[in-house]
Amino acid sequence: MQRYILRRSAQGLLAIIVISMVVFALARVTGDPTQVLLPDEASEEQILQTQIEWGLDKPLHIQYFVYIKRLTRGDLGNSFKWAGVPASELIAERLPATVQLSAFALLISAAIAFPVGVLVAVKKDTGIDYAGKMVAILGQSAPSFALGLILMWVFAVQLDWFPTSGRGGLSHMVLPGVALGYYNVAALMRLTRSSMLEVLDTEYVKLARIKGVSERRVIWKHCFRNALIVPLTYFGLIGAVLITGSVVTETVFAWPGLGALVIEAILARDFTVVQAVVLLFAFTFILINILVDILYAYIDPRIRYS
Amino acid sequence: MATAQGEVILEVNDLRTYFYTRTSVVKAVDGISFNLRQGETLGIVGESGCGKTITALSLLRLVPKPAGRIVGGEILLHGEDLLQKSEDEMRRVRGQKISMILQDPQTSLNPVFNIGNQLMESLALTHKEGRKNLFQRAVESLRDVNVAAPERRLEDFPHQMSGGMKQRVVGAIAMSLEPDIIIADEPTTALDVTIQLQYLRLLKDIQARTGLAIIFITHDFGVVARMCDRVAVMYAGHIVEHGSVRDLFNDPQHPYTQALMDSVPKLEEKVDRLYSIEGQPPLLWDLPEGCLFAPRCPHARDKCQEYPPTFDIKEGHTADCWRLDPSW
């Protein structure tokens, strides 16, 4: 197990290095940040001066090595846009907001998707099952920004139950949390359902019933844990996607998180910040995947990594 | 083989279990009756799909829902009709009065819990006591089915055990609550031949020790001869012949039983080709009128267009065949 984790970590590191190269290259394809930094009427000299100041005059591979060298010291570089503020500081400022919203959305999707998925599996081919199917189809066909706008209009503008936007107490989280979580509820619920149906049909579930175990225990002890593997994979993925991909929802609800930060940084061609955020996203993705793999081994003893 | 003369503990009368699909009704079990005495072993024999397993699941009221339904008959356990019981009451019948060993040990144990957990879960249903005592009981249960080093085995997960070992554990679970009746649904089909014999012996030993009654489902007449006191031969959801092992082996009356006997290889005879029954069992959703075996029967006449009544051949030996009618 330890060796497995080590090997996975090494693979993850390699992935991060490759990602850093790609991001580094892609960011520079978008254009020269000096154009955004300096006023339109800036002279050639001023531009050159700024480029030297930021190390932008050197060849790309040199720039990359400088970047990596700093990175190993934990220095993510300074922002262009927010004059000289370290990117790590900007991230530290925005990260809690994103983590908070993602965790809330994840909690909503898990709290709804798992129980409902189990319920519709147990009630297969009844009205409850069909209702669940409808909810799932609606969820998967509505993009989160559209759902976000609808929620905002109904519950914030018309009913005035929740604030329209911004970060604050729990009430601020409800609408963006639901908008983010609902899409995942749909997919997660369907996965849980099909996985449960498979397990409900197994011989060991039959044996549990023969033993005289109560139906509730059959479902939650004997089936659920076995049925969890498939949706858990997906759950890990959406955890990563939520942290990294809430760009749209954060924009719609003016939520001051990483998604909003990265949009601002891209618009300003703020390479260092974009690079730093994307690298963080990659890191998160890889970390969550490793965590999910470790969870597998915990849930299912047949899975032993060697 | 001693013929058991214990009291009748289970009486099944005219049991019918049908499966409803969108287009048809599958009569998996269609009016069977039999009884079971304490300490005896009743064999249920027949081809795949003849309704043996559904009969077993009906006794436990665990017919696959929602398609399957018990539509008629009675299942009297100690005189009480199981079909009238609530689901809660049934749960206390399962495991405690009637238990079952499934066919495939590879899939009958839950892969994510260790043996101790699965055994103690069952024990905890009737023994409301601390973990320590339950553990001790689990150790004894495993010892009863001849598992070596039971303390250590309880920590093992199913995938760490051999097929024969797993089937012993399944047996231990089935017997943990000391039921009156065990249904063994082809418990040795998935095991190696050498292990099969060991397992059958184990079941016999336990029966001799505890006096439980066994319903042994199989398609293997060799196993029947070894294990059973009485046999019911099933064909397409009906019991077509019923009698003591001796009667059935020496004097089979139903053409289907005769054909089954003929298709068992015999050591003392040298044959070029093993006998096999022509044709296929009828489709259970499209049963013929009259005798269900008639389309495959060498003796069939016009009379067979009508389902035969059950004829008594002698005390305790019956068959559903018109050839037993004096007017044949």
XYZ file of C-alpha atoms in Angstrom, chain B residues 37-228:
192
model
C -40.431 -35.006 8.709
C -37.983 -34.091 11.400
C -34.558 -35.548 10.762
C -35.208 -36.746 7.215
C -33.765 -35.650 3.898
C -36.042 -34.995 0.966
C -34.432 -34.740 -2.445
C -35.922 -32.526 -5.132
C -34.605 -33.616 -8.509
C -35.073 -32.261 -11.985
C -33.504 -30.518 -14.943
C -32.408 -26.865 -14.792
C -35.367 -24.527 -14.859
C -37.932 -27.047 -13.646
C -38.766 -24.941 -10.579
C -36.560 -26.490 -7.894
C -34.928 -23.278 -6.738
C -38.155 -21.286 -6.952
C -39.779 -23.905 -4.739
C -36.995 -23.348 -2.205
C -37.264 -19.562 -2.367
C -41.055 -19.827 -2.031
C -40.666 -21.665 1.263
C -38.666 -18.676 2.555
C -40.996 -16.225 0.797
C -38.000 -14.764 -1.025
C -39.291 -15.153 -4.577
C -37.720 -12.406 -6.729
C -39.972 -9.374 -6.601
C -41.888 -7.804 -8.221
C -42.214 -10.305 -11.080
C -42.570 -13.417 -8.937
C -45.583 -14.060 -6.726
C -46.866 -16.967 -4.707
C -50.418 -17.157 -6.026
C -51.812 -20.121 -4.152
C -51.419 -22.973 -1.723
C -50.246 -23.345 1.831
C -46.861 -23.764 3.476
C -47.527 -25.168 6.940
C -44.548 -25.018 9.277
C -45.433 -26.703 12.562
C -49.020 -26.210 11.463
C -48.755 -22.447 10.862
C -49.224 -21.148 7.337
C -46.153 -19.123 6.331
C -48.118 -17.452 3.543
C -50.306 -15.756 6.180
C -47.366 -14.296 8.089
C -46.268 -10.680 8.006
C -42.870 -9.750 6.598
C -41.605 -9.169 10.144
C -42.715 -12.599 11.283
C -41.200 -14.144 8.173
C -37.857 -12.572 9.046
C -37.837 -14.565 12.251
C -38.670 -17.739 10.320
C -35.722 -17.217 7.989
C -32.459 -18.419 9.463
C -34.134 -19.491 12.700
C -36.654 -22.044 11.393
C -35.772 -22.508 7.735
C -32.377 -21.696 6.307
C -30.715 -22.266 2.982
C -27.301 -23.003 1.476
C -26.867 -21.492 -1.950
C -25.315 -23.066 -4.972
C -22.202 -21.002 -5.568
C -19.934 -20.391 -2.575
C -17.818 -17.993 -4.659
C -20.620 -15.432 -4.697
C -22.662 -16.219 -1.580
C -20.471 -14.306 0.842
C -20.284 -10.548 0.938
C -16.822 -9.591 -0.370
C -16.415 -6.460 1.738
C -16.973 -7.934 5.191
C -14.857 -10.554 6.909
C -16.208 -13.963 7.850
C -16.523 -13.075 11.519
C -18.659 -10.077 10.731
C -21.031 -12.088 8.532
C -21.298 -14.957 10.966
C -21.754 -12.755 14.009
C -24.357 -10.660 12.227
C -26.456 -13.760 11.948
C -25.768 -14.888 15.520
C -26.623 -11.458 16.890
C -30.192 -11.836 15.587
C -31.085 -14.248 18.374
C -28.277 -13.842 20.863
C -28.431 -10.386 22.362
C -25.036 -10.371 23.981
C -21.628 -8.742 23.872
C -19.118 -8.995 21.071
C -16.902 -11.323 23.051
C -19.587 -13.957 23.495
C -20.675 -13.637 19.879
C -17.102 -14.139 18.782
C -16.903 -17.287 20.894
C -20.135 -18.558 19.339
C -18.790 -17.796 15.866
C -15.641 -19.790 16.654
C -17.821 -22.725 17.687
C -19.962 -22.442 14.558
C -16.860 -22.692 12.403
C -15.557 -25.578 14.451
C -18.867 -27.384 13.855
C -18.239 -27.316 10.112
C -14.651 -28.544 10.553
C -12.835 -25.314 9.807
C -9.318 -25.424 11.214
C -8.006 -22.525 13.303
C -11.424 -20.828 13.444
C -10.200 -17.870 15.503
C -7.895 -16.794 12.726
C -10.345 -17.649 9.954
C -12.888 -15.220 11.356
C -10.579 -12.369 10.410
C -10.337 -13.531 6.817
C -12.229 -12.068 3.895
C -14.039 -14.382 1.466
C -11.511 -13.811 -1.325
C -8.797 -15.249 0.904
C -10.525 -18.635 1.123
C -10.934 -21.654 -1.141
C -14.312 -22.626 -2.592
C -14.726 -25.589 -0.264
C -13.861 -23.460 2.761
C -16.320 -20.775 1.696
C -19.100 -23.330 1.334
C -18.380 -24.536 4.876
C -18.664 -20.972 6.093
C -21.961 -20.578 4.213
C -23.067 -23.792 5.916
C -22.000 -22.395 9.290
C -23.999 -19.236 8.650
C -27.047 -21.211 7.540
C -26.869 -23.390 10.623
C -25.829 -20.714 13.111
C -29.360 -20.131 14.395
C -30.149 -23.838 14.700
C -32.972 -24.005 12.159
C -35.342 -26.973 11.929
C -34.974 -27.171 8.177
C -32.055 -26.524 5.843
C -32.606 -26.193 2.140
C -29.428 -27.133 0.293
C -29.658 -25.855 -3.285
C -27.070 -27.869 -5.223
C -24.494 -27.013 -2.559
C -21.768 -29.115 -4.104
C -22.199 -28.415 -7.811
C -19.547 -25.703 -7.771
C -17.038 -27.732 -5.751
C -14.302 -30.173 -6.791
C -15.364 -33.807 -6.760
C -13.182 -34.707 -3.775
C -14.436 -31.723 -1.805
C -18.046 -32.586 -2.747
C -17.890 -35.857 -0.891
C -16.426 -34.221 2.203
C -19.176 -31.645 2.187
C -21.966 -34.182 1.823
C -20.514 -36.167 4.716
C -20.366 -33.012 6.796
C -24.051 -32.317 6.155
C -24.947 -35.889 7.133
C -22.906 -35.605 10.342
C -24.573 -32.374 11.311
C -27.974 -33.861 10.577
C -27.225 -36.896 12.746
C -26.093 -34.595 15.546
C -28.891 -32.041 15.432
C -31.821 -33.910 13.917
C -32.544 -31.202 11.385
C -34.490 -31.883 8.232
C -32.847 -31.249 4.875
C -34.399 -30.445 1.548
C -31.713 -31.358 -0.922
C -32.032 -29.857 -4.368
C -29.941 -31.537 -7.024
C -29.922 -32.946 -10.508
C -27.483 -35.681 -9.537
C -29.004 -39.087 -8.767
C -25.726 -40.242 -7.270
C -26.044 -37.524 -4.632
C -29.689 -38.451 -4.107
C -28.771 -42.065 -3.406
C -26.149 -40.971 -0.925
C -28.085 -38.264 0.865
C -31.825 -38.666 0.681
